[in-house]
């Protein structure tokens, strides 16, 4: 199995910054794309950033310029830097990853998708 564990959430004042981390562990061969989603109360879960294993990062227009996703493949970890936080950024932030469990899965382009348990980000004065 594969586990994704997020950390770094908390309460922050408007205008502040946070850096979220998500570490993958377990039995797998290679992590493909990783991403961050968020879900506010009463709203659908939305993608806020994604990063392939090599290639360009992707952000929706609503967060461009304030969020930066990065990854450290040696540590199987993805990060999300959030700057200039706004109250509307308050949500549970979830890590997501497409994982090739075995070499044959990579060869056949078969990936399993995993979610973390989420970390709460609250922006309030």
Short mmCIF file of C-alpha atoms in Angstrom, two decimals:
data_model
loop_
_atom_site.label_atom_id
_atom_site.label_comp_id
_atom_site.label_asym_id
_atom_site.label_seq_id
_atom_site.Cartn_x
_atom_site.Cartn_y
_atom_site.Cartn_z
CA UNK A 1 0.00 0.00 0.00
CA UNK A 2 0.92 3.65 -0.35
CA UNK A 3 0.36 6.30 2.29
CA UNK A 4 0.35 10.06 1.77
CA UNK A 5 0.75 12.15 4.89
CA UNK A 6 0.25 15.91 4.79
CA UNK A 7 1.58 18.39 7.30
CA UNK A 8 2.05 22.12 7.69
CA UNK A 9 -1.50 23.35 7.97
CA UNK A 10 -2.72 25.66 10.68
CA UNK A 11 -4.17 29.02 11.55
CA UNK A 12 -2.60 31.99 9.82
CA UNK A 13 -3.48 35.66 9.49
CA UNK A 14 -4.48 37.16 6.15
CA UNK A 15 -1.41 38.06 4.14
CA UNK A 16 0.66 35.36 5.76
CA UNK A 17 2.30 32.30 4.25
CA UNK A 18 2.28 28.57 4.78
CA UNK A 19 4.24 25.66 3.39
CA UNK A 20 2.44 22.36 3.20
CA UNK A 21 4.26 19.07 2.84
CA UNK A 22 3.10 15.65 1.71
CA UNK A 23 5.31 12.62 2.11
CA UNK A 24 4.63 9.34 0.36
CA UNK A 25 5.59 6.05 1.92
CA UNK A 26 4.93 2.37 1.41
CA UNK A 27 5.57 -0.06 -1.38
CA UNK A 28 5.86 1.48 -4.82
CA UNK A 29 8.23 1.80 -7.75
CA UNK A 30 7.76 5.36 -8.97
CA UNK A 31 5.50 8.32 -8.27
CA UNK A 32 4.12 9.96 -11.38
CA UNK A 33 2.09 13.15 -11.07
CA UNK A 34 1.41 14.73 -7.70
CA UNK A 35 -1.06 17.42 -6.85
CA UNK A 36 -2.74 19.48 -4.19
CA UNK A 37 -6.49 19.89 -3.91
CA UNK A 38 -8.57 21.80 -1.42
CA UNK A 39 -12.12 21.58 -0.19
CA UNK A 40 -13.92 24.27 1.72
CA UNK A 41 -17.15 23.57 3.66
CA UNK A 42 -20.07 23.21 1.30
CA UNK A 43 -17.88 23.32 -1.79
CA UNK A 44 -16.48 20.76 -4.18
CA UNK A 45 -12.90 19.64 -3.97
CA UNK A 46 -10.80 21.62 -6.41
CA UNK A 47 -7.34 21.23 -7.87
CA UNK A 48 -4.99 24.05 -6.87
CA UNK A 49 -1.65 22.79 -8.16
CA UNK A 50 -0.13 19.80 -9.91
CA UNK A 51 3.35 18.70 -10.86
CA UNK A 52 4.35 15.82 -13.10
CA UNK A 53 7.47 13.76 -12.62
CA UNK A 54 9.43 16.06 -14.88
CA UNK A 55 7.62 18.80 -16.77
CA UNK A 56 5.65 21.91 -16.10
CA UNK A 57 3.63 22.72 -13.04
CA UNK A 58 0.00 23.60 -13.44
CA UNK A 59 -2.24 26.03 -11.54
CA UNK A 60 -5.75 27.30 -12.03
CA UNK A 61 -5.96 31.01 -12.79
CA UNK A 62 -7.57 31.67 -9.39
CA UNK A 63 -4.33 30.90 -7.52
CA UNK A 64 -1.61 31.67 -10.05
CA UNK A 65 1.14 33.81 -8.61
CA UNK A 66 0.39 32.93 -4.98
CA UNK A 67 0.88 29.17 -4.90
CA UNK A 68 4.00 27.25 -5.80
CA UNK A 69 4.18 23.48 -5.98
CA UNK A 70 7.48 21.64 -5.89
CA UNK A 71 8.69 18.13 -5.26
CA UNK A 72 11.72 16.28 -3.97
CA UNK A 73 11.76 12.89 -5.64
CA UNK A 74 14.56 11.66 -3.40
CA UNK A 75 12.27 12.20 -0.42
CA UNK A 76 9.04 11.23 -2.21
CA UNK A 77 7.65 14.53 -1.01
CA UNK A 78 5.62 17.29 -2.59
CA UNK A 79 5.33 20.79 -1.20
CA UNK A 80 2.86 23.63 -1.59
CA UNK A 81 3.96 27.15 -0.74
CA UNK A 82 1.01 29.48 -0.27
CA UNK A 83 1.70 33.20 -0.07
CA UNK A 84 -0.54 36.22 0.51
CA UNK A 85 -3.13 34.02 2.16
CA UNK A 86 -6.74 35.12 2.00
CA UNK A 87 -9.73 34.02 4.08
CA UNK A 88 -11.11 32.28 0.99
CA UNK A 89 -8.04 30.03 1.00
CA UNK A 90 -9.39 28.40 4.15
CA UNK A 91 -10.02 24.75 3.41
CA UNK A 92 -8.80 21.24 3.97
CA UNK A 93 -5.85 20.70 1.65
CA UNK A 94 -5.38 17.22 0.24
CA UNK A 95 -2.37 15.66 -1.42
CA UNK A 96 -2.91 13.37 -4.39
CA UNK A 97 -0.53 11.12 -6.27
CA UNK A 98 -0.51 8.75 -9.21
CA UNK A 99 1.80 5.88 -8.34
CA UNK A 100 3.31 3.06 -10.36
CA UNK A 101 3.47 0.23 -7.87
CA UNK A 102 5.83 -1.97 -9.90
CA UNK A 103 8.18 -1.68 -12.89
CA UNK A 104 5.65 -3.53 -15.03
CA UNK A 105 2.99 -1.03 -14.00
CA UNK A 106 5.25 1.78 -15.19
CA UNK A 107 5.92 -0.03 -18.48
CA UNK A 108 2.21 -0.55 -19.04
CA UNK A 109 1.41 2.99 -17.85
CA UNK A 110 -0.82 1.64 -15.11
CA UNK A 111 -0.98 3.97 -12.10
CA UNK A 112 -2.93 3.78 -8.87
CA UNK A 113 -4.29 6.99 -7.40
CA UNK A 114 -3.95 7.88 -3.74
CA UNK A 115 -5.16 10.62 -1.41
CA UNK A 116 -3.81 11.92 1.84
CA UNK A 117 -6.00 12.51 4.88
CA UNK A 118 -5.88 16.28 4.48
CA UNK A 119 -4.54 19.18 6.50
CA UNK A 120 -6.64 22.12 7.63
CA UNK A 121 -5.67 25.63 6.61
CA UNK A 122 -7.56 28.46 8.29
CA UNK A 123 -6.94 32.07 7.35
CA UNK A 124 -8.38 34.45 9.88
CA UNK A 125 -7.45 37.49 11.90
#
